[in-house]
PDB file of C-alpha atoms in Angstrom:
ATOM      1  CA  MET A   1    -240.936  96.761 -59.511  1.00 74.00           C
ATOM      2  CA  LEU A   2    -243.007  97.655 -56.432  1.00 74.00           C
ATOM      3  CA  LYS A   3    -245.067  94.495 -56.918  1.00 76.00           C
ATOM      4  CA  LYS A   4    -241.899  92.371 -56.848  1.00 74.00           C
ATOM      5  CA  ILE A   5    -240.696  94.124 -53.691  1.00 74.00           C
ATOM      6  CA  ARG A   6    -244.064  93.567 -52.021  1.00 75.00           C
ATOM      7  CA  GLN A   7    -244.001  89.873 -52.899  1.00 74.00           C
ATOM      8  CA  ALA A   8    -240.451  89.539 -51.615  1.00 71.00           C
ATOM      9  CA  LEU A   9    -241.453  91.094 -48.293  1.00 70.00           C
ATOM     10  CA  LEU A  10    -244.372  88.686 -47.925  1.00 74.00           C
ATOM     11  CA  GLN A  11    -242.194  85.631 -48.491  1.00 73.00           C
ATOM     12  CA  LYS A  12    -240.547  84.494 -45.289  1.00 67.00           C
ATOM     13  CA  ARG A  13    -237.117  82.976 -45.687  1.00 70.00           C
ATOM     14  CA  ASP A  14    -234.537  81.737 -43.238  1.00 71.00           C
ATOM     15  CA  ASN A  15    -231.630  84.038 -42.488  1.00 70.00           C
ATOM     16  CA  PRO A  16    -228.708  82.694 -44.564  1.00 67.00           C
ATOM     17  CA  HIS A  17    -226.192  84.258 -42.162  1.00 65.00           C
ATOM     18  CA  VAL A  18    -227.511  83.373 -38.717  1.00 65.00           C
ATOM     19  CA  ASP A  19    -224.020  83.140 -37.222  1.00 63.00           C
ATOM     20  CA  PHE A  20    -222.680  86.323 -38.783  1.00 61.00           C
ATOM     21  CA  GLU A  21    -222.420  88.410 -35.613  1.00 59.00           C
ATOM     22  CA  ASP A  22    -220.796  85.592 -33.647  1.00 60.00           C
ATOM     23  CA  SER A  23    -218.387  84.628 -36.380  1.00 60.00           C
ATOM     24  CA  ALA A  24    -214.763  85.671 -36.462  1.00 60.00           C
ATOM     25  CA  LEU A  25    -214.228  89.277 -37.458  1.00 54.00           C
ATOM     26  CA  TYR A  26    -212.002  88.146 -40.286  1.00 53.00           C
ATOM     27  CA  LYS A  27    -210.800  84.833 -41.642  1.00 50.00           C
ATOM     28  CA  ASP A  28    -208.323  83.188 -39.312  1.00 48.00           C
ATOM     29  CA  GLU A  29    -208.976  85.920 -36.746  1.00 60.00           C
ATOM     30  CA  SER A  30    -206.792  85.306 -33.708  1.00 72.00           C
ATOM     31  CA  GLU A  31    -205.960  88.759 -32.356  1.00 83.00           C
ATOM     32  CA  PRO A  32    -207.636  90.139 -29.207  1.00 90.00           C
ATOM     33  CA  LEU A  33    -210.493  92.631 -29.379  1.00 94.00           C
ATOM     34  CA  ASP A  34    -208.369  95.604 -28.335  1.00 94.00           C
ATOM     35  CA  VAL A  35    -205.977  95.074 -31.241  1.00 95.00           C
ATOM     36  CA  THR A  36    -208.876  94.761 -33.679  1.00 95.00           C
ATOM     37  CA  PHE A  37    -210.588  97.842 -32.274  1.00 96.00           C
ATOM     38  CA  ALA A  38    -207.387  99.869 -32.487  1.00 97.00           C
ATOM     39  CA  ARG A  39    -206.864  98.891 -36.118  1.00 95.00           C
ATOM     40  CA  GLU A  40    -210.450  99.606 -37.162  1.00 95.00           C
ATOM     41  CA  LEU A  41    -210.559 102.928 -35.290  1.00 96.00           C
ATOM     42  CA  THR A  42    -207.303 104.057 -36.882  1.00 96.00           C
ATOM     43  CA  ASP A  43    -208.516 103.040 -40.347  1.00 94.00           C
ATOM     44  CA  ILE A  44    -211.527 105.366 -40.064  1.00 92.00           C
ATOM     45  CA  GLY A  45    -209.479 108.340 -38.891  1.00 92.00           C
ATOM     46  CA  GLY A  46    -209.671 107.964 -35.115  1.00 95.00           C
ATOM     47  CA  HIS A  47    -206.774 107.849 -32.667  1.00 97.00           C
ATOM     48  CA  PHE A  48    -206.138 105.011 -30.207  1.00 98.00           C
ATOM     49  CA  ILE A  49    -204.065 105.416 -27.032  1.00 97.00           C
ATOM     50  CA  TYR A  50    -203.442 102.356 -24.861  1.00 97.00           C
ATOM     51  CA  CYS A  51    -202.919 103.109 -21.155  1.00 96.00           C
ATOM     52  CA  GLU A  52    -201.734 100.609 -18.572  1.00 95.00           C
ATOM     53  CA  GLY A  53    -203.266 102.677 -15.778  1.00 93.00           C
ATOM     54  CA  GLU A  54    -204.584 106.052 -14.649  1.00 93.00           C
ATOM     55  CA  ILE A  55    -201.150 107.703 -14.545  1.00 95.00           C
ATOM     56  CA  ALA A  56    -200.624 106.792 -18.199  1.00 96.00           C
ATOM     57  CA  VAL A  57    -203.977 108.443 -19.004  1.00 96.00           C
ATOM     58  CA  ILE A  58    -202.880 111.711 -17.401  1.00 96.00           C
ATOM     59  CA  GLU A  59    -199.459 111.626 -19.061  1.00 96.00           C
ATOM     60  CA  ASN A  60    -200.998 111.087 -22.493  1.00 97.00           C
ATOM     61  CA  LEU A  61    -203.675 113.715 -21.881  1.00 97.00           C
ATOM     62  CA  ILE A  62    -200.978 116.275 -21.050  1.00 96.00           C
ATOM     63  CA  LEU A  63    -199.091 115.416 -24.236  1.00 97.00           C
ATOM     64  CA  LEU A  64    -202.292 115.638 -26.287  1.00 97.00           C
ATOM     65  CA  ALA A  65    -203.303 118.961 -24.731  1.00 97.00           C
ATOM     66  CA  GLU A  66    -199.882 120.395 -25.553  1.00 96.00           C
ATOM     67  CA  LYS A  67    -199.957 119.015 -29.094  1.00 97.00           C
ATOM     68  CA  LEU A  68    -203.441 120.340 -29.888  1.00 97.00           C
ATOM     69  CA  LYS A  69    -203.043 123.473 -27.747  1.00 97.00           C
ATOM     70  CA  LEU A  70    -206.209 122.706 -25.787  1.00 96.00           C
ATOM     71  CA  SER A  71    -207.202 125.491 -23.411  1.00 95.00           C
ATOM     72  CA  LYS A  72    -210.811 124.658 -22.517  1.00 96.00           C
ATOM     73  CA  PRO A  73    -211.345 120.895 -22.119  1.00 97.00           C
ATOM     74  CA  PHE A  74    -214.686 120.037 -20.492  1.00 97.00           C
ATOM     75  CA  ALA A  75    -215.637 117.023 -18.377  1.00 97.00           C
ATOM     76  CA  TRP A  76    -219.035 116.715 -16.717  1.00 97.00           C
ATOM     77  CA  GLU A  77    -218.938 113.166 -15.368  1.00 97.00           C
ATOM     78  CA  PRO A  78    -217.926 112.877 -11.668  1.00 96.00           C
ATOM     79  CA  ASP A  79    -215.708 109.821 -12.242  1.00 95.00           C
ATOM     80  CA  ILE A  80    -213.686 111.627 -14.905  1.00 97.00           C
ATOM     81  CA  GLN A  81    -213.531 114.807 -12.823  1.00 97.00           C
ATOM     82  CA  ASN A  82    -212.226 112.866  -9.826  1.00 96.00           C
ATOM     83  CA  LEU A  83    -209.607 111.124 -11.958  1.00 95.00           C
ATOM     84  CA  LEU A  84    -208.352 114.365 -13.505  1.00 96.00           C
ATOM     85  CA  ASN A  85    -208.492 116.376 -10.277  1.00 94.00           C
ATOM     86  CA  GLN A  86    -206.532 113.687  -8.455  1.00 93.00           C
ATOM     87  CA  TYR A  87    -203.555 114.386 -10.701  1.00 93.00           C
ATOM     88  CA  GLY A  88    -204.146 118.102 -11.142  1.00 93.00           C
ATOM     89  CA  PHE A  89    -205.205 118.043 -14.793  1.00 95.00           C
ATOM     90  CA  PRO A  90    -207.146 121.286 -15.425  1.00 94.00           C
ATOM     91  CA  VAL A  91    -210.644 120.836 -16.809  1.00 96.00           C
ATOM     92  CA  TYR A  92    -213.886 122.801 -16.941  1.00 96.00           C
ATOM     93  CA  THR A  93    -216.691 121.114 -15.024  1.00 95.00           C
ATOM     94  CA  GLY A  94    -219.577 123.578 -15.451  1.00 93.00           C
ATOM     95  CA  GLU A  95    -221.612 125.199 -18.197  1.00 91.00           C
ATOM     96  CA  HIS A  96    -219.683 128.485 -18.158  1.00 92.00           C
ATOM     97  CA  PHE A  97    -217.667 129.116 -21.360  1.00 93.00           C
ATOM     98  CA  PHE A  98    -219.052 125.936 -22.937  1.00 95.00           C
ATOM     99  CA  GLU A  99    -219.480 127.703 -26.278  1.00 94.00           C
ATOM    100  CA  ASP A 100    -215.663 128.063 -26.307  1.00 95.00           C
ATOM    101  CA  ALA A 101    -214.980 124.404 -25.471  1.00 96.00           C
ATOM    102  CA  ASP A 102    -212.189 122.933 -27.574  1.00 95.00           C
ATOM    103  CA  ALA A 103    -212.433 119.378 -26.200  1.00 97.00           C
ATOM    104  CA  GLY A 104    -215.006 117.160 -24.526  1.00 97.00           C
ATOM    105  CA  ILE A 105    -213.848 114.314 -22.281  1.00 98.00           C
ATOM    106  CA  THR A 106    -216.431 111.575 -21.764  1.00 97.00           C
ATOM    107  CA  THR A 107    -216.830 107.918 -20.943  1.00 97.00           C
ATOM    108  CA  CYS A 108    -218.793 105.525 -23.154  1.00 97.00           C
ATOM    109  CA  GLU A 109    -221.093 102.535 -22.928  1.00 97.00           C
ATOM    110  CA  ALA A 110    -218.992 100.139 -25.017  1.00 97.00           C
ATOM    111  CA  LEU A 111    -216.319  99.877 -27.712  1.00 98.00           C
ATOM    112  CA  VAL A 112    -217.247  97.860 -30.802  1.00 97.00           C
ATOM    113  CA  ALA A 113    -214.251  95.999 -32.203  1.00 95.00           C
ATOM    114  CA  ARG A 114    -215.815  94.955 -35.506  1.00 92.00           C
ATOM    115  CA  ASN A 115    -215.945  98.503 -36.897  1.00 93.00           C
ATOM    116  CA  GLY A 116    -214.030 100.626 -34.381  1.00 95.00           C
ATOM    117  CA  SER A 117    -217.183 102.348 -33.120  1.00 96.00           C
ATOM    118  CA  VAL A 118    -217.886 103.902 -29.726  1.00 97.00           C
ATOM    119  CA  ILE A 119    -221.353 103.493 -28.202  1.00 97.00           C
ATOM    120  CA  VAL A 120    -222.435 106.561 -26.218  1.00 96.00           C
ATOM    121  CA  SER A 121    -225.664 107.600 -24.503  1.00 96.00           C
ATOM    122  CA  ASN A 122    -227.088 110.390 -22.385  1.00 95.00           C
ATOM    123  CA  GLY A 123    -227.301 108.029 -19.442  1.00 94.00           C
ATOM    124  CA  ASN A 124    -224.432 109.870 -17.745  1.00 93.00           C
ATOM    125  CA  ALA A 125    -223.635 113.480 -16.865  1.00 94.00           C
ATOM    126  CA  SER A 126    -222.078 114.184 -20.275  1.00 94.00           C
ATOM    127  CA  GLY A 127    -225.579 114.219 -21.694  1.00 93.00           C
ATOM    128  CA  ARG A 128    -226.179 114.779 -25.391  1.00 91.00           C
ATOM    129  CA  ARG A 129    -223.825 117.709 -25.998  1.00 93.00           C
ATOM    130  CA  LEU A 130    -220.335 116.946 -24.725  1.00 95.00           C
ATOM    131  CA  SER A 131    -219.608 114.227 -27.280  1.00 93.00           C
ATOM    132  CA  ILE A 132    -220.801 116.242 -30.297  1.00 92.00           C
ATOM    133  CA  TYR A 133    -220.209 119.977 -29.733  1.00 93.00           C
ATOM    134  CA  PRO A 134    -216.443 120.474 -29.042  1.00 95.00           C
ATOM    135  CA  PRO A 135    -214.156 119.942 -32.071  1.00 94.00           C
ATOM    136  CA  VAL A 136    -212.152 117.288 -30.208  1.00 96.00           C
ATOM    137  CA  HIS A 137    -213.824 114.317 -28.495  1.00 97.00           C
ATOM    138  CA  ILE A 138    -211.748 112.344 -25.997  1.00 98.00           C
ATOM    139  CA  VAL A 139    -213.208 109.047 -24.777  1.00 98.00           C
ATOM    140  CA  ILE A 140    -211.858 107.407 -21.622  1.00 98.00           C
ATOM    141  CA  ALA A 141    -212.814 103.736 -21.683  1.00 97.00           C
ATOM    142  CA  TYR A 142    -211.794 100.429 -20.122  1.00 97.00           C
ATOM    143  CA  ALA A 143    -210.672  97.244 -21.828  1.00 96.00           C
ATOM    144  CA  SER A 144    -213.568  95.408 -20.153  1.00 96.00           C
ATOM    145  CA  GLN A 145    -215.951  97.542 -22.256  1.00 97.00           C
ATOM    146  CA  LEU A 146    -214.716  95.983 -25.507  1.00 97.00           C
ATOM    147  CA  VAL A 147    -217.316  93.908 -27.339  1.00 96.00           C
ATOM    148  CA  MET A 148    -217.409  92.234 -30.749  1.00 93.00           C
ATOM    149  CA  ASP A 149    -220.578  93.757 -32.187  1.00 93.00           C
ATOM    150  CA  ILE A 150    -223.106  96.498 -31.531  1.00 94.00           C
ATOM    151  CA  ARG A 151    -225.666  94.014 -30.231  1.00 94.00           C
ATOM    152  CA  HIS A 152    -223.232  92.881 -27.549  1.00 95.00           C
ATOM    153  CA  GLY A 153    -222.775  96.506 -26.512  1.00 96.00           C
ATOM    154  CA  LEU A 154    -226.537  96.964 -26.306  1.00 96.00           C
ATOM    155  CA  SER A 155    -226.724  93.839 -24.146  1.00 95.00           C
ATOM    156  CA  LYS A 156    -224.231  95.443 -21.749  1.00 95.00           C
ATOM    157  CA  MET A 157    -226.436  98.517 -21.622  1.00 96.00           C
ATOM    158  CA  LYS A 158    -229.500  96.409 -20.894  1.00 95.00           C
ATOM    159  CA  GLU A 159    -227.716  94.860 -17.922  1.00 95.00           C
ATOM    160  CA  LYS A 160    -226.675  98.308 -16.726  1.00 94.00           C
ATOM    161  CA  TYR A 161    -229.913 100.258 -17.177  1.00 95.00           C
ATOM    162  CA  GLY A 162    -232.639  97.629 -17.080  1.00 94.00           C
ATOM    163  CA  THR A 163    -235.952  99.346 -17.803  1.00 92.00           C
ATOM    164  CA  GLN A 164    -234.477 102.841 -17.314  1.00 93.00           C
ATOM    165  CA  TRP A 165    -233.143 102.999 -20.866  1.00 94.00           C
ATOM    166  CA  PRO A 166    -231.425 106.295 -21.888  1.00 95.00           C
ATOM    167  CA  THR A 167    -233.380 108.502 -24.277  1.00 94.00           C
ATOM    168  CA  MET A 168    -230.379 108.836 -26.588  1.00 95.00           C
ATOM    169  CA  VAL A 169    -228.100 106.001 -27.701  1.00 95.00           C
ATOM    170  CA  SER A 170    -225.686 106.516 -30.579  1.00 94.00           C
ATOM    171  CA  THR A 171    -222.584 105.060 -32.179  1.00 95.00           C
ATOM    172  CA  ILE A 172    -219.586 107.185 -33.089  1.00 94.00           C
ATOM    173  CA  THR A 173    -217.542 105.766 -35.945  1.00 92.00           C
ATOM    174  CA  GLY A 174    -214.504 107.983 -36.365  1.00 88.00           C
ATOM    175  CA  PRO A 175    -214.504 111.782 -36.703  1.00 86.00           C
ATOM    176  CA  SER A 176    -217.634 113.510 -37.986  1.00 74.00           C
ATOM    177  CA  ARG A 177    -217.611 113.684 -41.773  1.00 66.00           C
ATOM    178  CA  THR A 178    -219.820 114.457 -44.748  1.00 63.00           C
ATOM    179  CA  ALA A 179    -219.512 114.610 -48.528  1.00 56.00           C
ATOM    180  CA  ASP A 180    -222.939 116.092 -49.232  1.00 59.00           C
ATOM    181  CA  ILE A 181    -221.599 119.265 -50.845  1.00 59.00           C
ATOM    182  CA  GLU A 182    -220.031 118.672 -54.259  1.00 60.00           C
ATOM    183  CA  LYS A 183    -218.890 115.231 -53.040  1.00 60.00           C
ATOM    184  CA  MET A 184    -215.989 116.802 -51.158  1.00 60.00           C
ATOM    185  CA  LEU A 185    -215.098 115.169 -47.840  1.00 56.00           C
ATOM    186  CA  VAL A 186    -215.439 117.616 -44.938  1.00 60.00           C
ATOM    187  CA  LEU A 187    -214.499 116.700 -41.365  1.00 60.00           C
ATOM    188  CA  GLY A 188    -216.339 118.176 -38.397  1.00 54.00           C
ATOM    189  CA  ALA A 189    -219.455 119.250 -40.261  1.00 65.00           C
ATOM    190  CA  HIS A 190    -221.827 117.550 -37.810  1.00 70.00           C
ATOM    191  CA  GLY A 191    -219.595 116.946 -34.808  1.00 76.00           C
ATOM    192  CA  PRO A 192    -215.969 116.650 -33.647  1.00 90.00           C
ATOM    193  CA  LYS A 193    -213.180 116.765 -36.209  1.00 92.00           C
ATOM    194  CA  GLU A 194    -210.997 114.486 -34.103  1.00 95.00           C
ATOM    195  CA  LEU A 195    -211.748 111.426 -31.975  1.00 96.00           C
ATOM    196  CA  TYR A 196    -209.321 110.008 -29.402  1.00 97.00           C
ATOM    197  CA  VAL A 197    -209.970 106.833 -27.430  1.00 98.00           C
ATOM    198  CA  PHE A 198    -207.899 106.279 -24.281  1.00 98.00           C
ATOM    199  CA  LEU A 199    -208.176 102.609 -23.356  1.00 97.00           C
ATOM    200  CA  ILE A 200    -207.335 101.765 -19.743  1.00 97.00           C
ATOM    201  CA  GLU A 201    -206.289  98.166 -19.131  1.00 94.00           C
ATOM    202  CA  ASP A 202    -208.404  96.593 -16.378  1.00 91.00           C
ATOM    203  CA  ARG A 203    -208.509  92.923 -17.387  1.00 81.00           C
ATOM    204  CA  PHE A 204    -205.560  91.672 -15.364  1.00 76.00           C
TER     205      PHE A 204
END
């Protein structure tokens, strides 16, 4: 068996699916990327909230905070802090009480329509912790960050960071989950139990 694998690795063959990443997401695909992303995110257990502007973000955040009874949402990125402070939405901006955080509000690098994933990195003030420690992860993104595939998202990051590439780049595909123990699905074992993506329209 190992001999066959070794021989297969030595034989160079053309990629039979060279246009896979640039092909339509599905047959007869005609819907825009935001619709596809919303469907894929919802299918994997995430929540999608479309916002026509900043006021809609605040209104939906208030409703979500009331629904989930959030008392200690954290936001470490200046742009998010300025947005929330402008409308008086209470949020923790420092390290104090972080162990009690019940929500982390972050931005992202890109939104991948093909599988409903969110690309994040430690290239901003949220660092490595804010997207994985609190049980609820809230992503504030813009429609212009939508891409078809992961490689397109990485291309956006290359344009943004150049040679100063972040030390951590990851994709979040729905809430954290595992079935390692007795094949029982458990949410939140290695990260947030709930993922919300607030998409702000900025294409028009």
